[in-house]
Amino acid sequence: MTTTRLLHRCCAAAVIATLPVLSLAAPFAYVPNEGSGSVSVIDTVNDQVVAEIPAGKKPRGTAAGRDFLYVSDQPNNRLQLINLRERKAGGTIALGESPEGVSISRDGRWVVAAVEGKNDVAVSDTGTNMLAFSIAVKGKNPEHAVFSPDGRSIFVSAEEGDAVDIIDFASRKEVAQVAVGGRPRGIGFLPDSSRAYVATENGNEVFVIDTRTFAIVARIKAGLRSNGIAVHPDGSRVYVSNGGDASVSVIDTATNQIIATIPAGQRPWNMALTPDGKKLYVANGRSNSVSVIDTVHNVKLRDVAVGKLPWGVVIK
C-alpha cells in the first residue's frame, strides 16, 4: 500500500471516529409527543429528526438534566427518565395523579413537577432519581411549576385558580399567591430572576410579576389563547405562543410592548430557545410539527414534522 493511500485511510478512520462525539455535543431539541407516547429528537444544527424515543403513554412536561431527560407521563402518574447518551428509557419516578409541567434547578440538583390531581409540586432529587418531597399549593389544577434562575423560588400556574402560587424553595412552602387572568399557563423568568412573565390562555394576555414584591407591574395584550412562554438568554425578549392565532408574539422587555408576531403551526404550545438565542423551537399541537423561528430576523425558517400532538420543547 502506498504512503498516500495509507494516509487517506487513516484520516478517514479518524473522521469517522469523531462523528459520534460531534453529534452528541450538538444542541438537541427534545419534543414530547403526547399522542404518540414518544420524544422526537431534533438536531438543531440541521433541523433534522435524528431519533424517536418511547416515553410512556402520554408525555408532556420535560426537563433536561446532565444525564437524563425527565418527562411527565401523565396517565401513569410518574416521571419517565430517558438516558440522554443512550437515548432509551432509564427508569421512572412515581409522583401522584396527573403530573404536567416540569422544570429543573439551574444547578441540576432538583426536578419539580406540577401534580394536578394532588394540587402540589413534586420535587425529585437527580442524585438519587427518587421523589424527595412534595409542596402543597393553594391553587387548583397546577399546570406548570418553574424554578426561578436563582433557584430561590418556584412559580406555579393554577389553571383553575386564575392565580400563580409562589413557593420559597428554601423553606419548602408557599409564601404568596398572585391573582392573574383566566387560565394561566406558561411561565418564564428574566435571567436575573427579577421578573416573571405569565401567559393566560383565557385572558389572551401576559402578566409581568415583580419577583421581589409579587406585584403585577405590567399586563401585555397577546394573541388569542396565549399559553407558552420562552425567554431569550440575554433577557431582551420574551416569546409567547398564541394557540388560537397560530402565531408567536415577541415582547421587548425594556418596554413590555409586542414588537413582532410570527406565524407558526396550528395550536402552538410550549417552546424553547437554543443556548445562543438565535433559534426558537415551537411545538405545534395540531400540526404535529415544530416551527423553527429565526429570532434575529423574527421569521419562521421551517416546520419540522414530529410525532402526534407535540406538547413542548426542551433544548440541551
Coordinates of C-alpha atoms in Angstrom, one line a residue:
M1 CA 0.0 0.0 0.0
T2 CA 1.3 3.4 -0.9
T3 CA 2.1 6.0 1.8
T4 CA -0.6 8.4 0.3
R5 CA -3.3 5.7 0.4
L6 CA -2.4 4.8 3.9
L7 CA -2.6 8.4 5.0
H8 CA -6.1 8.8 3.3
R9 CA -7.3 5.7 5.1
C10 CA -6.0 6.8 8.5
C11 CA -7.6 10.3 8.1
A12 CA -10.9 8.8 7.1
A13 CA -10.9 6.5 10.1
A14 CA -10.1 9.5 12.3
V15 CA -13.1 11.4 11.0
I16 CA -15.5 8.5 11.4
A17 CA -14.2 8.0 15.0
T18 CA -15.1 11.6 15.9
L19 CA -18.6 11.7 14.4
P20 CA -20.4 10.3 17.5
V21 CA -18.7 12.8 19.7
L22 CA -19.6 15.7 17.5
S23 CA -23.3 14.5 17.2
L24 CA -23.6 14.2 21.0
A25 CA -22.1 17.6 21.5
A26 CA -24.6 19.4 19.3
P27 CA -27.7 21.1 20.9
F28 CA -30.7 18.9 20.5
A29 CA -34.4 19.8 20.8
Y30 CA -36.4 17.1 22.7
V31 CA -40.1 17.2 21.8
P32 CA -42.6 15.1 23.9
N33 CA -45.5 13.9 21.7
E34 CA -48.5 13.2 23.9
G35 CA -50.4 11.4 21.1
S36 CA -47.5 9.1 20.1
G37 CA -46.1 8.3 23.5
S38 CA -42.6 9.3 22.3
V39 CA -40.0 12.0 22.3
S40 CA -38.7 13.3 19.0
V41 CA -35.0 14.4 18.9
I42 CA -34.1 17.2 16.6
D43 CA -30.6 18.2 15.7
T44 CA -30.7 22.0 15.9
V45 CA -27.7 22.3 13.6
N46 CA -29.6 21.0 10.6
D47 CA -33.2 20.8 12.0
Q48 CA -33.5 17.1 11.2
V49 CA -35.2 14.5 13.4
V50 CA -32.5 12.0 14.4
A51 CA -34.3 9.8 16.9
E52 CA -37.7 8.8 18.3
I53 CA -37.7 7.5 21.9
P54 CA -40.6 5.8 23.6
A55 CA -41.6 7.9 26.6
G56 CA -44.6 6.3 28.3
K57 CA -48.3 6.7 27.5
K58 CA -48.8 10.5 27.3
P59 CA -45.5 12.5 27.7
R60 CA -45.9 16.2 28.4
G61 CA -43.7 18.4 30.6
T62 CA -39.9 17.8 30.0
A63 CA -36.7 18.9 31.7
A64 CA -33.1 18.1 30.8
G65 CA -30.5 17.2 33.4
R66 CA -26.9 16.2 33.0
D67 CA -27.5 12.6 32.2
F68 CA -31.3 12.2 31.9
L69 CA -34.3 13.7 30.3
Y70 CA -37.2 13.9 32.8
V71 CA -40.6 13.6 31.2
S72 CA -44.0 13.7 32.9
D73 CA -46.0 10.6 31.9
Q74 CA -49.5 11.9 32.8
P75 CA -51.7 8.8 32.8
N76 CA -49.1 6.7 34.6
N77 CA -48.6 9.3 37.3
R78 CA -44.8 9.4 37.0
L79 CA -41.7 10.9 35.6
Q80 CA -40.2 8.8 32.8
L81 CA -36.4 9.0 32.7
I82 CA -34.6 8.9 29.4
N83 CA -30.9 8.3 29.2
L84 CA -29.6 11.1 27.1
R85 CA -26.5 9.3 25.8
E86 CA -28.1 6.0 25.1
R87 CA -31.5 7.6 24.0
K88 CA -33.6 5.0 25.7
A89 CA -35.8 4.7 28.8
G90 CA -33.9 4.7 32.1
G91 CA -36.3 4.2 35.0
T92 CA -39.3 6.1 36.4
I93 CA -40.2 8.2 39.5
A94 CA -43.8 7.9 40.9
L95 CA -45.3 11.4 41.6
G96 CA -49.0 11.3 42.1
E97 CA -52.1 11.8 39.9
S98 CA -51.7 13.7 36.6
P99 CA -48.2 15.3 36.6
E100 CA -47.8 18.1 33.9
G101 CA -45.2 20.8 33.7
V102 CA -41.6 20.0 34.7
S103 CA -38.6 22.1 35.3
I104 CA -35.1 21.7 36.7
S105 CA -33.0 23.9 39.0
R106 CA -30.0 25.7 37.4
D107 CA -27.6 23.6 39.4
G108 CA -29.3 20.4 38.1
R109 CA -30.0 19.1 41.6
W110 CA -33.8 19.2 41.7
V111 CA -36.6 18.4 39.3
V112 CA -40.0 19.8 40.0
A113 CA -43.4 18.7 38.5
A114 CA -46.8 20.2 38.9
V115 CA -49.2 17.5 40.0
E116 CA -52.7 18.4 39.0
G117 CA -54.6 15.6 41.0
K118 CA -52.9 16.5 44.3
N119 CA -52.6 20.2 43.9
D120 CA -48.9 20.1 44.8
V121 CA -45.4 20.2 43.4
A122 CA -43.4 17.0 43.5
V123 CA -39.7 17.5 44.0
S124 CA -37.2 14.8 42.9
D125 CA -33.5 14.5 43.6
T126 CA -31.5 14.0 40.5
G127 CA -28.7 12.5 42.5
T128 CA -30.9 9.5 43.5
N129 CA -33.6 9.8 40.9
M130 CA -36.2 9.5 43.6
L131 CA -39.0 11.6 44.9
A132 CA -37.6 13.7 47.8
F133 CA -40.7 15.6 49.0
S134 CA -43.9 17.5 47.8
I135 CA -45.0 21.0 48.4
A136 CA -48.8 21.8 48.6
V137 CA -50.2 24.8 46.7
K138 CA -53.4 26.7 47.2
G139 CA -54.3 27.0 43.5
K140 CA -56.4 24.3 41.9
N141 CA -55.1 22.2 39.0
P142 CA -51.4 23.3 38.7
E143 CA -50.1 23.2 35.2
H144 CA -46.6 24.5 35.2
A145 CA -44.0 24.6 38.0
V146 CA -41.0 26.6 37.1
F147 CA -37.8 27.4 39.0
S148 CA -36.5 30.9 39.0
P149 CA -33.0 31.1 37.6
D150 CA -31.5 31.9 41.0
G151 CA -33.2 28.7 42.4
R152 CA -34.9 30.6 45.3
S153 CA -38.5 30.4 44.0
I154 CA -40.9 28.1 42.2
F155 CA -43.8 29.8 40.4
V156 CA -46.8 27.6 39.8
S157 CA -49.6 28.4 37.4
A158 CA -53.0 27.3 38.8
E159 CA -55.2 26.6 35.7
E160 CA -58.5 26.6 37.5
G161 CA -57.4 29.1 40.2
D162 CA -56.6 32.0 37.9
A163 CA -53.6 32.6 40.0
V164 CA -49.8 32.0 40.4
D165 CA -48.7 30.2 43.5
I166 CA -45.2 31.2 44.7
I167 CA -43.0 28.8 46.6
D168 CA -40.0 29.7 48.7
F169 CA -37.8 26.8 47.9
A170 CA -35.5 27.1 51.0
S171 CA -38.5 26.9 53.4
R172 CA -40.3 24.4 51.2
K173 CA -43.6 26.2 51.4
E174 CA -45.9 28.6 49.6
V175 CA -45.4 32.2 50.5
A176 CA -47.7 34.1 48.2
Q177 CA -50.4 33.8 45.6
V178 CA -50.9 36.4 42.8
A179 CA -54.2 36.7 41.0
V180 CA -53.8 36.8 37.3
G181 CA -56.1 36.4 34.2
G182 CA -58.1 33.3 33.3
R183 CA -56.3 30.0 33.0
P184 CA -52.7 30.8 33.5
R185 CA -50.3 28.6 31.6
G186 CA -46.6 29.1 30.7
I187 CA -44.2 31.0 33.0
G188 CA -40.7 32.4 32.2
F189 CA -38.2 34.5 34.1
L190 CA -35.7 37.1 33.1
P191 CA -32.2 35.8 33.6
D192 CA -31.6 37.8 36.7
S193 CA -34.8 36.4 38.3
S194 CA -36.3 39.9 38.8
R195 CA -39.5 39.4 36.8
A196 CA -41.7 36.6 35.8
Y197 CA -43.9 36.5 32.6
V198 CA -47.1 34.5 32.8
A199 CA -49.3 33.7 29.9
T200 CA -53.1 33.5 30.5
E201 CA -55.0 31.4 27.9
N202 CA -58.5 32.7 28.6
G203 CA -57.3 36.2 29.2
N204 CA -55.2 36.5 26.0
E205 CA -52.6 38.4 27.8
V206 CA -49.2 38.2 29.6
F207 CA -48.9 39.3 33.2
V208 CA -45.5 40.6 34.4
I209 CA -44.7 40.0 38.1
D210 CA -42.0 41.6 40.2
T211 CA -40.5 38.6 41.9
R212 CA -39.4 40.6 45.0
T213 CA -42.7 42.3 45.8
F214 CA -45.0 39.9 44.0
A215 CA -46.7 43.0 42.4
I216 CA -48.1 42.9 38.9
V217 CA -46.0 45.6 37.1
A218 CA -47.5 45.2 33.6
R219 CA -50.2 43.5 31.6
I220 CA -49.5 42.9 27.9
K221 CA -52.2 42.1 25.4
A222 CA -51.2 39.0 23.4
G223 CA -52.8 36.9 20.7
L224 CA -55.8 34.5 21.1
R225 CA -55.3 31.8 23.7
S226 CA -51.8 32.8 24.7
N227 CA -50.2 29.9 26.6
G228 CA -46.4 29.2 26.2
I229 CA -43.6 31.4 27.3
A230 CA -39.9 31.4 26.4
V231 CA -37.3 34.0 27.4
H232 CA -34.2 34.9 25.4
P233 CA -30.9 34.1 27.2
D234 CA -30.0 37.8 27.2
G235 CA -33.3 38.8 28.7
S236 CA -34.1 41.3 25.9
R237 CA -37.1 39.4 24.5
V238 CA -39.9 37.2 25.7
Y239 CA -41.8 35.0 23.3
V240 CA -45.5 34.0 23.8
S241 CA -47.3 31.4 21.8
N242 CA -50.8 32.2 20.7
G243 CA -52.7 28.9 20.4
G244 CA -55.8 30.3 18.7
D245 CA -53.9 32.5 16.3
A246 CA -51.2 30.0 15.1
S247 CA -48.5 32.6 16.0
V248 CA -45.8 33.6 18.3
S249 CA -45.6 37.2 19.7
V250 CA -42.3 38.9 20.6
I251 CA -42.2 41.1 23.7
D252 CA -39.5 43.7 24.1
T253 CA -38.7 43.5 27.9
A254 CA -37.4 47.1 28.0
T255 CA -40.8 48.4 27.1
N256 CA -43.1 45.4 27.6
Q257 CA -44.5 46.0 24.2
I258 CA -45.1 43.5 21.4
I259 CA -42.7 44.3 18.6
A260 CA -43.4 41.4 16.2
T261 CA -45.8 38.5 15.6
I262 CA -44.5 35.4 13.7
P263 CA -46.7 32.7 12.0
A264 CA -46.3 29.2 13.5
G265 CA -48.2 25.9 13.1
Q266 CA -51.6 25.1 14.4
R267 CA -52.1 25.3 18.2
P268 CA -48.6 26.4 19.1
W269 CA -47.9 25.5 22.6
N270 CA -44.7 25.3 24.7
M271 CA -41.3 26.5 23.3
A272 CA -37.6 26.6 23.8
L273 CA -34.6 28.6 22.6
T274 CA -31.1 27.4 21.6
P275 CA -28.4 28.4 24.0
D276 CA -27.2 31.2 21.8
G277 CA -30.8 32.5 21.5
K278 CA -30.7 32.5 17.7
K279 CA -33.5 30.0 17.1
L280 CA -36.8 29.3 18.8
Y281 CA -38.5 25.9 18.6
V282 CA -42.3 25.9 18.9
A283 CA -44.4 22.8 19.4
N284 CA -47.5 22.8 17.2
G285 CA -50.0 20.5 18.9
R286 CA -52.4 20.3 16.0
S287 CA -49.9 20.3 13.2
N288 CA -47.8 17.5 14.5
S289 CA -44.7 19.7 13.9
V290 CA -42.2 22.1 15.4
S291 CA -41.8 25.5 13.9
V292 CA -38.2 26.8 13.8
I293 CA -38.0 30.6 14.1
D294 CA -35.0 32.8 13.4
T295 CA -35.1 35.2 16.4
V296 CA -32.6 37.6 14.8
H297 CA -34.9 38.5 11.9
N298 CA -38.2 37.3 13.5
V299 CA -39.2 34.9 10.7
K300 CA -40.1 31.3 10.5
L301 CA -37.5 29.2 8.9
R302 CA -39.2 25.9 8.5
D303 CA -41.6 23.3 10.1
V304 CA -40.2 20.0 11.3
A305 CA -42.5 17.0 11.3
V306 CA -42.5 15.2 14.7
G307 CA -44.9 12.8 16.5
K308 CA -48.6 13.2 17.2
L309 CA -49.7 16.1 19.4
P310 CA -46.4 17.6 20.5
W311 CA -46.7 19.4 23.8
G312 CA -43.5 21.3 24.2
V313 CA -39.7 21.5 23.6
V314 CA -36.6 21.4 25.8
I315 CA -33.1 22.0 24.4
K316 CA -29.8 20.6 25.6

